[in-house]
C-alpha positions as a LaTeX table, in Angstrom:
\begin{tabular}{lrrr}
\hline
Residue & $x$ (\AA) & $y$ (\AA) & $z$ (\AA) \\
\hline
Met1 & 52.47 & $-65.78$ & 27.19 \\
Ser2 & 54.26 & $-64.57$ & 30.20 \\
Asn3 & 56.69 & $-61.53$ & 30.01 \\
Asn4 & 59.55 & $-63.85$ & 30.20 \\
Val5 & 59.09 & $-65.76$ & 27.20 \\
Ala6 & 61.26 & $-69.03$ & 26.07 \\
Arg7 & 63.57 & $-68.41$ & 23.29 \\
Glu8 & 62.51 & $-70.89$ & 21.48 \\
Ala9 & 58.66 & $-69.84$ & 21.99 \\
Leu10 & 59.71 & $-66.45$ & 20.50 \\
Trp11 & 61.14 & $-67.29$ & 17.57 \\
Ala12 & 58.89 & $-70.17$ & 16.20 \\
Leu13 & 56.69 & $-67.69$ & 16.45 \\
Ala14 & 59.20 & $-65.71$ & 14.18 \\
His15 & 59.08 & $-68.62$ & 12.10 \\
Ala16 & 55.63 & $-68.32$ & 12.20 \\
Glu17 & 54.65 & $-64.86$ & 11.02 \\
Arg18 & 58.17 & $-65.25$ & 8.35 \\
Ala19 & 55.71 & $-67.77$ & 7.16 \\
Val20 & 52.21 & $-66.48$ & 6.35 \\
Leu21 & 54.18 & $-63.19$ & 4.92 \\
Ala22 & 56.16 & $-65.55$ & 2.21 \\
Asp23 & 52.34 & $-67.40$ & 2.03 \\
Asp24 & 50.87 & $-63.63$ & 1.38 \\
Leu25 & 53.61 & $-62.16$ & $-1.05$ \\
Ala26 & 53.26 & $-65.06$ & $-3.91$ \\
Asp27 & 51.11 & $-63.93$ & $-5.95$ \\
Leu28 & 52.04 & $-59.98$ & $-5.87$ \\
Asp29 & 52.70 & $-58.57$ & $-9.39$ \\
Asp30 & 55.72 & $-56.42$ & $-10.84$ \\
Glu31 & 54.58 & $-53.42$ & $-10.08$ \\
Gln32 & 53.39 & $-54.46$ & $-6.48$ \\
Trp33 & 56.69 & $-55.74$ & $-5.50$ \\
Gly34 & 58.23 & $-52.32$ & $-6.91$ \\
Arg35 & 55.80 & $-50.64$ & $-5.30$ \\
Pro36 & 56.77 & $-48.32$ & $-2.47$ \\
Ser37 & 57.04 & $-49.32$ & 1.71 \\
Leu38 & 56.63 & $-47.85$ & 4.82 \\
Cys39 & 59.66 & $-48.49$ & 5.53 \\
Gly40 & 61.81 & $-44.79$ & 3.58 \\
Asp41 & 63.26 & $-44.97$ & 0.66 \\
Trp42 & 63.02 & $-48.74$ & 0.55 \\
Val43 & 60.28 & $-51.01$ & $-1.82$ \\
Val44 & 58.08 & $-53.95$ & $-1.15$ \\
Glu45 & 60.89 & $-56.28$ & $-2.77$ \\
Glu46 & 63.84 & $-53.81$ & $-0.78$ \\
Val47 & 62.21 & $-54.75$ & 2.29 \\
Val48 & 61.72 & $-58.71$ & 1.51 \\
Ala49 & 65.27 & $-58.62$ & 1.34 \\
His50 & 66.00 & $-56.97$ & 3.91 \\
Leu51 & 64.52 & $-58.92$ & 6.35 \\
Thr52 & 66.46 & $-61.82$ & 4.04 \\
Ala53 & 69.64 & $-60.40$ & 4.37 \\
Gly54 & 69.09 & $-59.64$ & 8.93 \\
Ala55 & 68.49 & $-63.62$ & 9.49 \\
Ser56 & 71.44 & $-65.05$ & 6.75 \\
Ile57 & 73.77 & $-62.91$ & 9.16 \\
Gly58 & 75.55 & $-63.81$ & 11.81 \\
Arg59 & 77.45 & $-61.38$ & 14.93 \\
Leu60 & 80.40 & $-61.50$ & 13.85 \\
Arg61 & 79.98 & $-60.91$ & 9.65 \\
Trp62 & 77.21 & $-58.10$ & 10.71 \\
Leu63 & 80.13 & $-56.86$ & 12.49 \\
Ser64 & 83.06 & $-57.05$ & 9.67 \\
Ser65 & 80.02 & $-55.05$ & 7.04 \\
Val66 & 79.15 & $-52.75$ & 9.83 \\
Leu67 & 83.04 & $-52.31$ & 10.48 \\
Ala68 & 83.61 & $-52.58$ & 6.71 \\
Ala69 & 80.96 & $-49.27$ & 6.01 \\
Arg70 & 82.01 & $-46.85$ & 8.76 \\
Phe71 & 79.91 & $-47.17$ & 11.21 \\
Asp72 & 77.02 & $-46.00$ & 8.45 \\
Phe73 & 74.26 & $-47.82$ & 8.73 \\
Asp74 & 72.61 & $-46.65$ & 5.02 \\
Arg75 & 76.57 & $-47.91$ & 3.57 \\
His76 & 75.28 & $-51.27$ & 5.50 \\
Asn77 & 71.79 & $-51.99$ & 4.49 \\
Asn78 & 72.21 & $-50.91$ & 1.26 \\
Arg79 & 74.98 & $-54.01$ & 0.63 \\
Gln80 & 72.55 & $-56.17$ & 2.33 \\
Leu81 & 70.58 & $-55.61$ & $-0.34$ \\
Ala82 & 72.70 & $-55.68$ & $-3.24$ \\
Glu83 & 73.72 & $-58.83$ & $-1.96$ \\
Tyr84 & 70.17 & $-60.66$ & $-0.74$ \\
Arg85 & 68.60 & $-59.01$ & $-3.52$ \\
Gly86 & 67.51 & $-61.99$ & $-5.89$ \\
Ala87 & 67.47 & $-60.80$ & $-10.20$ \\
Thr88 & 64.23 & $-60.96$ & $-10.01$ \\
Pro89 & 61.43 & $-61.01$ & $-7.60$ \\
Ala90 & 60.35 & $-63.99$ & $-7.76$ \\
Glu91 & 64.27 & $-64.67$ & $-7.27$ \\
Thr92 & 64.00 & $-62.21$ & $-4.09$ \\
Leu93 & 61.09 & $-64.32$ & $-2.96$ \\
Asp94 & 62.94 & $-67.70$ & $-2.99$ \\
Arg95 & 65.51 & $-65.99$ & $-1.20$ \\
Phe96 & 62.93 & $-65.39$ & 1.45 \\
Arg97 & 61.68 & $-69.26$ & 1.81 \\
Thr98 & 64.74 & $-70.43$ & 2.48 \\
Ile99 & 65.75 & $-67.99$ & 5.80 \\
Ile100 & 61.96 & $-68.87$ & 7.18 \\
Ala101 & 63.37 & $-71.12$ & 9.71 \\
Ser102 & 66.34 & $-69.32$ & 10.30 \\
Thr103 & 67.67 & $-69.23$ & 13.84 \\
Thr104 & 70.64 & $-67.28$ & 12.94 \\
Ala105 & 70.53 & $-62.91$ & 13.43 \\
Pro106 & 73.47 & $-60.03$ & 14.41 \\
Ser107 & 71.86 & $-60.82$ & 17.92 \\
Gly108 & 70.38 & $-62.08$ & 20.89 \\
His109 & 67.97 & $-60.17$ & 20.83 \\
Thr110 & 65.56 & $-62.13$ & 20.15 \\
Ala111 & 61.98 & $-60.43$ & 20.97 \\
Ala112 & 63.59 & $-57.19$ & 18.43 \\
Trp113 & 64.66 & $-60.32$ & 15.53 \\
Leu114 & 60.71 & $-60.43$ & 15.37 \\
Gly115 & 59.98 & $-57.49$ & 15.66 \\
Glu116 & 61.44 & $-57.40$ & 12.40 \\
Val117 & 59.65 & $-59.73$ & 10.61 \\
Val118 & 56.61 & $-58.02$ & 12.45 \\
Val119 & 56.53 & $-54.92$ & 11.51 \\
His120 & 58.04 & $-54.79$ & 8.22 \\
Ala121 & 55.40 & $-57.44$ & 7.71 \\
Gln122 & 52.97 & $-54.55$ & 7.57 \\
Asp123 & 55.27 & $-51.76$ & 6.08 \\
Ile124 & 54.96 & $-54.36$ & 3.06 \\
Arg125 & 51.15 & $-55.20$ & 3.85 \\
Arg126 & 49.24 & $-52.18$ & 4.65 \\
Pro127 & 50.62 & $-50.03$ & 1.26 \\
Leu128 & 48.68 & $-53.16$ & $-0.38$ \\
Gly129 & 46.08 & $-52.92$ & 0.82 \\
Leu130 & 46.54 & $-56.69$ & 2.77 \\
Ser131 & 44.10 & $-57.28$ & 5.27 \\
Arg132 & 46.06 & $-59.79$ & 7.57 \\
Thr133 & 48.02 & $-58.39$ & 10.50 \\
Pro134 & 50.68 & $-60.46$ & 12.71 \\
Ser135 & 49.38 & $-62.80$ & 15.70 \\
Thr136 & 48.11 & $-60.49$ & 18.81 \\
Glu137 & 51.08 & $-63.20$ & 20.18 \\
Ala138 & 53.35 & $-62.15$ & 18.30 \\
Ala139 & 52.12 & $-59.04$ & 18.19 \\
Thr140 & 52.61 & $-58.01$ & 21.86 \\
Glu141 & 55.42 & $-59.78$ & 22.47 \\
Val142 & 56.61 & $-57.06$ & 20.16 \\
Ala143 & 54.88 & $-54.75$ & 22.32 \\
Arg144 & 56.38 & $-54.72$ & 25.54 \\
Phe145 & 60.48 & $-54.99$ & 24.07 \\
Phe146 & 60.31 & $-51.66$ & 22.52 \\
Ala147 & 57.96 & $-50.89$ & 25.46 \\
Ala148 & 60.16 & $-51.63$ & 27.78 \\
Arg149 & 64.03 & $-50.38$ & 25.16 \\
Asn150 & 65.49 & $-48.03$ & 22.25 \\
Phe151 & 67.02 & $-50.80$ & 20.47 \\
Thr152 & 66.98 & $-49.53$ & 16.47 \\
Val153 & 64.24 & $-47.21$ & 16.94 \\
Pro154 & 63.49 & $-44.87$ & 19.80 \\
Ser155 & 60.31 & $-46.90$ & 20.90 \\
Arg156 & 60.68 & $-46.43$ & 24.31 \\
Asn157 & 61.54 & $-42.52$ & 24.20 \\
Thr158 & 57.82 & $-42.28$ & 22.18 \\
Val159 & 55.92 & $-43.83$ & 24.53 \\
Glu160 & 57.99 & $-41.42$ & 27.24 \\
Gly161 & 55.43 & $-40.37$ & 29.91 \\
Leu162 & 52.50 & $-42.11$ & 28.13 \\
Arg163 & 49.84 & $-45.02$ & 28.49 \\
Leu164 & 49.65 & $-47.87$ & 26.02 \\
Thr165 & 46.94 & $-50.53$ & 26.15 \\
Ala166 & 45.79 & $-52.46$ & 23.62 \\
Thr167 & 41.95 & $-53.88$ & 22.97 \\
Asp168 & 42.79 & $-56.82$ & 21.19 \\
Gly169 & 44.69 & $-58.72$ & 23.42 \\
Pro170 & 46.74 & $-58.02$ & 27.47 \\
Phe171 & 49.54 & $-54.73$ & 26.34 \\
Thr172 & 49.32 & $-51.77$ & 28.55 \\
Thr173 & 52.03 & $-50.62$ & 29.80 \\
Gly174 & 52.66 & $-46.28$ & 31.28 \\
Thr175 & 51.59 & $-43.58$ & 33.02 \\
Gly176 & 50.55 & $-40.88$ & 31.16 \\
Pro177 & 47.58 & $-39.22$ & 28.84 \\
Leu178 & 46.27 & $-42.88$ & 27.44 \\
Val179 & 47.31 & $-43.53$ & 24.50 \\
Thr180 & 43.86 & $-46.88$ & 22.88 \\
Gly181 & 45.03 & $-48.86$ & 20.21 \\
Thr182 & 45.06 & $-52.61$ & 18.15 \\
Thr183 & 48.55 & $-54.38$ & 19.80 \\
Ile184 & 49.96 & $-54.43$ & 16.15 \\
Ala185 & 49.13 & $-50.83$ & 15.95 \\
Leu186 & 50.56 & $-49.51$ & 18.87 \\
Thr187 & 54.21 & $-51.53$ & 18.01 \\
Met188 & 54.16 & $-49.67$ & 14.73 \\
Ala189 & 53.93 & $-46.76$ & 16.21 \\
Met190 & 56.82 & $-47.40$ & 18.70 \\
Ala191 & 58.66 & $-48.49$ & 15.33 \\
Gly192 & 58.02 & $-45.69$ & 13.49 \\
Arg193 & 55.78 & $-45.94$ & 11.96 \\
Phe194 & 53.41 & $-42.13$ & 11.49 \\
Ala195 & 50.23 & $-43.77$ & 9.30 \\
Tyr196 & 49.80 & $-46.18$ & 12.13 \\
Cys197 & 48.50 & $-43.34$ & 14.23 \\
Asp198 & 45.42 & $-43.25$ & 12.80 \\
Asp199 & 44.55 & $-46.69$ & 14.38 \\
Leu200 & 45.29 & $-44.39$ & 17.57 \\
Ser201 & 43.08 & $-43.06$ & 20.15 \\
Gly202 & 43.13 & $-41.46$ & 23.68 \\
Pro203 & 44.22 & $-38.00$ & 24.85 \\
Gly204 & 48.37 & $-39.54$ & 24.23 \\
Val205 & 47.93 & $-39.66$ & 20.95 \\
Pro206 & 48.33 & $-36.21$ & 20.20 \\
Thr207 & 51.81 & $-36.28$ & 22.23 \\
Leu208 & 52.81 & $-39.73$ & 20.13 \\
Arg209 & 52.07 & $-37.64$ & 16.66 \\
Ser210 & 54.35 & $-35.09$ & 17.98 \\
Arg211 & 57.64 & $-37.15$ & 18.89 \\
Met212 & 57.27 & $-38.71$ & 15.70 \\
Ser213 & 58.46 & $-37.94$ & 11.55 \\
Asp214 & 56.57 & $-39.75$ & 9.30 \\
Thr215 & 60.34 & $-41.20$ & 7.49 \\
Ser216 & 60.40 & $-44.48$ & 9.26 \\
Thr217 & 63.18 & $-46.20$ & 9.90 \\
Thr218 & 64.76 & $-50.03$ & 9.19 \\
\hline
\end{tabular}
């Protein structure tokens, strides 16, 4: 794909990634649903509920919730988790399945909402030891978005002055000390997931590590 990907194509990628994540979740037991994810203090079930919330709330509802929380995004997120988490993990999964084809989002930054499922899927899969990863095509579009701007995470700042090059796809950005790895590993590092630094190589990795903390953001 070019760097100017149509919104419809980005949504198609998001829908495909949601569908395969739902398949991965289908056989989890209660212990796995309660396992810590890579996303801060959230367990697997809470990450899934967060994805459901993000695909259910348009701009006005999102803004109303943020205003009601007085721009306390932890409070805002916790309120949404309470609303979209089911009474059981099975119900939480059923609710997630209802939004697989949704194009609802709090803003028009479609690549960011593709990033939501790409990043959070790995927040879930890696602790569970699930081997599936997002498509290189999807991860590439998210990597390009993260490298170009800070959105919900300071991704551009994290890689400033570094050259990132994917070993499995076309993604490359920046100048400076080299960091190489799979597209998804580079994407997850830009999203602040410290564990993925272990999957990267090159002289720029120590700098990248120094800019990150072990606490992931949502």
